[in-house]
C-alpha positions as a LaTeX table, in Angstrom:
\begin{tabular}{lrrr}
\hline
Residue & $x$ (\AA) & $y$ (\AA) & $z$ (\AA) \\
\hline
Met1 & 71.00 & $-5.01$ & 47.47 \\
Arg2 & 71.21 & $-3.99$ & 51.15 \\
Pro3 & 68.32 & $-1.62$ & 52.48 \\
Val4 & 69.36 & 1.90 & 53.13 \\
Ala5 & 69.54 & 3.06 & 56.91 \\
Pro6 & 67.05 & 5.68 & 57.56 \\
Gln7 & 68.64 & 9.29 & 57.80 \\
Lys8 & 68.40 & 10.69 & 61.39 \\
Asp9 & 67.22 & 14.13 & 61.62 \\
Gly10 & 68.62 & 16.60 & 63.95 \\
Pro11 & 72.07 & 16.91 & 65.62 \\
Leu12 & 74.40 & 14.13 & 66.09 \\
Ala13 & 73.96 & 12.43 & 69.61 \\
Asn14 & 75.61 & 9.98 & 71.76 \\
Glu15 & 77.18 & 7.15 & 69.89 \\
Asp16 & 76.84 & 9.01 & 66.61 \\
Ile17 & 79.54 & 11.53 & 67.70 \\
Thr18 & 82.95 & 10.22 & 65.90 \\
Ser19 & 85.25 & 12.72 & 67.25 \\
Pro20 & 87.88 & 11.45 & 69.82 \\
Asp21 & 87.63 & 14.61 & 71.89 \\
Val22 & 84.64 & 17.19 & 72.52 \\
Gln23 & 84.38 & 20.63 & 74.11 \\
Leu24 & 82.00 & 19.73 & 76.88 \\
Ile25 & 79.26 & 21.95 & 78.15 \\
Asp26 & 77.31 & 20.38 & 81.27 \\
Ala27 & 73.70 & 20.46 & 82.01 \\
Glu28 & 74.10 & 23.73 & 83.93 \\
Gly29 & 75.78 & 25.39 & 80.95 \\
Glu30 & 79.23 & 25.41 & 82.44 \\
Asn31 & 82.33 & 24.93 & 80.05 \\
Arg32 & 84.20 & 21.93 & 81.23 \\
Gly33 & 86.81 & 22.19 & 78.49 \\
Val34 & 88.11 & 19.53 & 76.17 \\
Val35 & 87.14 & 15.96 & 77.30 \\
Arg36 & 87.44 & 12.49 & 75.80 \\
Thr37 & 84.27 & 11.77 & 73.91 \\
Arg38 & 83.66 & 8.46 & 75.75 \\
Asp39 & 84.26 & 9.92 & 79.15 \\
Ala40 & 81.59 & 12.72 & 78.22 \\
Leu41 & 79.04 & 10.15 & 77.06 \\
Ala42 & 79.49 & 8.17 & 80.05 \\
Glu43 & 79.07 & 11.10 & 82.49 \\
Ala44 & 76.00 & 12.18 & 80.44 \\
Gln45 & 74.47 & 8.69 & 80.66 \\
Glu46 & 75.19 & 8.74 & 84.47 \\
Gln47 & 73.01 & 11.93 & 84.81 \\
Gly48 & 70.32 & 10.25 & 82.57 \\
Leu49 & 71.02 & 12.86 & 79.73 \\
Asp50 & 72.26 & 12.71 & 76.13 \\
Leu51 & 75.46 & 13.90 & 74.80 \\
Val52 & 74.41 & 16.23 & 71.89 \\
Leu53 & 76.77 & 17.80 & 69.19 \\
Ile54 & 76.02 & 21.53 & 69.21 \\
Ala55 & 78.68 & 22.96 & 66.87 \\
Ala56 & 79.96 & 20.03 & 64.74 \\
Asn57 & 82.32 & 22.28 & 62.59 \\
Ser58 & 84.39 & 23.90 & 65.40 \\
Gln59 & 87.74 & 22.30 & 66.52 \\
Pro60 & 87.33 & 20.32 & 68.77 \\
Pro61 & 83.42 & 19.96 & 68.34 \\
Val62 & 81.39 & 21.42 & 71.07 \\
Ala63 & 78.97 & 18.98 & 72.71 \\
Lys64 & 76.40 & 19.66 & 75.24 \\
Met65 & 74.63 & 17.29 & 78.10 \\
Leu66 & 70.88 & 17.67 & 77.67 \\
Asp67 & 67.84 & 15.68 & 77.14 \\
Leu68 & 67.68 & 15.14 & 73.49 \\
Gly69 & 63.74 & 14.53 & 73.39 \\
Arg70 & 63.35 & 17.87 & 74.90 \\
Tyr71 & 65.73 & 19.66 & 72.72 \\
Lys72 & 63.96 & 18.31 & 69.60 \\
Tyr73 & 60.71 & 19.14 & 70.88 \\
Ala74 & 61.83 & 22.80 & 71.65 \\
Ala75 & 63.19 & 23.15 & 68.27 \\
Gln76 & 60.07 & 21.82 & 66.52 \\
Lys77 & 58.07 & 24.42 & 68.38 \\
Lys78 & 60.42 & 27.12 & 67.60 \\
Ala79 & 60.11 & 26.20 & 63.80 \\
Ala80 & 56.30 & 25.99 & 64.01 \\
Glu81 & 56.17 & 29.45 & 65.56 \\
Ala82 & 58.33 & 30.90 & 62.76 \\
Arg83 & 56.18 & 29.36 & 60.13 \\
Lys84 & 53.08 & 30.77 & 61.80 \\
Lys85 & 54.36 & 34.28 & 61.79 \\
Gln86 & 55.43 & 34.32 & 58.21 \\
Lys87 & 53.01 & 36.00 & 55.60 \\
Val88 & 52.44 & 34.33 & 52.32 \\
Ile89 & 51.93 & 36.96 & 49.75 \\
Glu90 & 49.49 & 35.93 & 47.05 \\
Val91 & 48.78 & 37.27 & 43.55 \\
Lys92 & 45.15 & 38.19 & 43.16 \\
Glu93 & 43.89 & 38.71 & 39.75 \\
Val94 & 41.38 & 41.55 & 38.62 \\
Gln95 & 40.08 & 41.12 & 35.15 \\
Met96 & 38.47 & 44.04 & 33.14 \\
Arg97 & 37.46 & 44.80 & 29.67 \\
Pro98 & 38.10 & 48.11 & 27.67 \\
Asn99 & 34.43 & 49.19 & 27.54 \\
Ile100 & 33.80 & 48.44 & 31.28 \\
Asp101 & 30.80 & 50.48 & 32.84 \\
Asp102 & 31.50 & 53.19 & 35.64 \\
His103 & 29.91 & 50.92 & 38.43 \\
Asp104 & 31.58 & 47.71 & 37.45 \\
Tyr105 & 34.83 & 49.87 & 37.33 \\
Gln106 & 34.24 & 51.03 & 40.82 \\
Thr107 & 33.54 & 47.37 & 42.10 \\
Lys108 & 36.63 & 46.16 & 40.60 \\
Met109 & 38.70 & 49.12 & 42.01 \\
Lys110 & 37.07 & 48.23 & 45.73 \\
Ala111 & 38.41 & 44.69 & 45.06 \\
Val112 & 41.87 & 46.00 & 44.28 \\
Gln113 & 41.89 & 48.21 & 47.16 \\
Arg114 & 40.87 & 45.34 & 49.51 \\
Phe115 & 43.64 & 42.99 & 48.12 \\
Leu116 & 46.33 & 45.65 & 48.54 \\
Asp117 & 45.21 & 46.40 & 52.17 \\
Asp118 & 45.59 & 42.71 & 52.81 \\
Gly119 & 49.09 & 42.81 & 51.49 \\
Asp120 & 48.66 & 40.90 & 48.34 \\
Arg121 & 49.93 & 41.65 & 44.83 \\
Val122 & 47.34 & 42.44 & 42.37 \\
Lys123 & 47.46 & 41.38 & 38.55 \\
Val124 & 45.33 & 43.69 & 36.56 \\
Thr125 & 44.32 & 42.14 & 33.41 \\
Met126 & 42.62 & 43.86 & 30.46 \\
Arg127 & 41.07 & 41.20 & 28.13 \\
Phe128 & 40.33 & 42.11 & 24.43 \\
Arg129 & 37.76 & 40.45 & 22.22 \\
Gly130 & 37.06 & 40.73 & 18.53 \\
Arg131 & 37.09 & 44.25 & 17.45 \\
Glu132 & 38.36 & 45.58 & 20.76 \\
Met133 & 41.82 & 44.34 & 19.44 \\
Ala134 & 41.74 & 47.49 & 17.27 \\
His135 & 41.36 & 49.84 & 20.27 \\
Gln136 & 44.15 & 48.82 & 22.58 \\
Asp137 & 44.88 & 52.52 & 23.44 \\
Leu138 & 41.45 & 52.49 & 25.27 \\
Gly139 & 42.66 & 49.45 & 27.48 \\
Met140 & 46.05 & 51.28 & 28.06 \\
Gln141 & 44.22 & 54.42 & 29.37 \\
Leu142 & 42.05 & 52.36 & 31.53 \\
Leu143 & 45.31 & 50.58 & 33.04 \\
Ile144 & 46.77 & 54.02 & 33.47 \\
Lys145 & 43.53 & 55.28 & 35.24 \\
Val146 & 43.85 & 52.31 & 37.47 \\
Lys147 & 47.58 & 53.05 & 38.20 \\
Glu148 & 46.95 & 56.70 & 39.23 \\
Gln149 & 44.12 & 55.71 & 41.45 \\
Thr150 & 46.19 & 53.30 & 43.43 \\
Glu151 & 49.64 & 55.25 & 43.54 \\
Ala152 & 48.93 & 56.20 & 47.12 \\
Ile153 & 48.62 & 52.75 & 48.46 \\
Ala154 & 50.55 & 50.62 & 45.76 \\
Lys155 & 53.74 & 50.70 & 43.59 \\
Val156 & 53.75 & 49.38 & 40.06 \\
Glu157 & 55.75 & 46.14 & 39.98 \\
Ser158 & 55.36 & 45.48 & 36.20 \\
Gln159 & 54.40 & 48.20 & 33.85 \\
Pro160 & 51.34 & 47.67 & 31.48 \\
Arg161 & 52.44 & 45.25 & 28.72 \\
Ser162 & 50.55 & 43.69 & 25.93 \\
Glu163 & 50.47 & 39.75 & 26.03 \\
Gly164 & 48.57 & 38.62 & 22.85 \\
Arg165 & 44.81 & 39.38 & 23.43 \\
Gln166 & 45.40 & 40.88 & 26.86 \\
Met167 & 47.40 & 43.60 & 28.68 \\
Val168 & 48.82 & 42.94 & 32.21 \\
Met169 & 50.03 & 45.17 & 35.02 \\
Val170 & 51.06 & 44.01 & 38.32 \\
Leu171 & 50.66 & 46.21 & 41.48 \\
Ala172 & 52.22 & 45.61 & 44.86 \\
Pro173 & 51.39 & 47.20 & 48.26 \\
Lys174 & 53.69 & 49.95 & 49.45 \\
\hline
\end{tabular}
């Protein structure tokens, strides 16, 4: 049982380049044409730089002379910036009962409004207990009322549907 060599992350560099010839781009960004890999590597080491494979799939592969540490650092910063800018859309849930009071309903609607303004999807759940199961039409009317009140700022992603002892509707911001 031989231990497995660790996988290197990032592009191939220096001695890891197996191609006999490479399309060389020097440190100033000038195209030097097709050069033997060992000659390009020697020239890069002379300048204190690394030979890094930029486009490995082209024929011949494109290699550039640059500082590999600086290149990896810039790529890492770029990826972190991209992650920072992306918005994670969450699904917030608001639970109601069919015989909800007016003030409680208004409070729940304010929460729905706030969630939609923040860019989150809202799952409106209507829970039925005991004898309320016989009056599912009241729950459906309440969900339709929610849908009508929010149609200016939200679109219905999934229509109200019954799932056992509850009805569910999902709203998404427009």
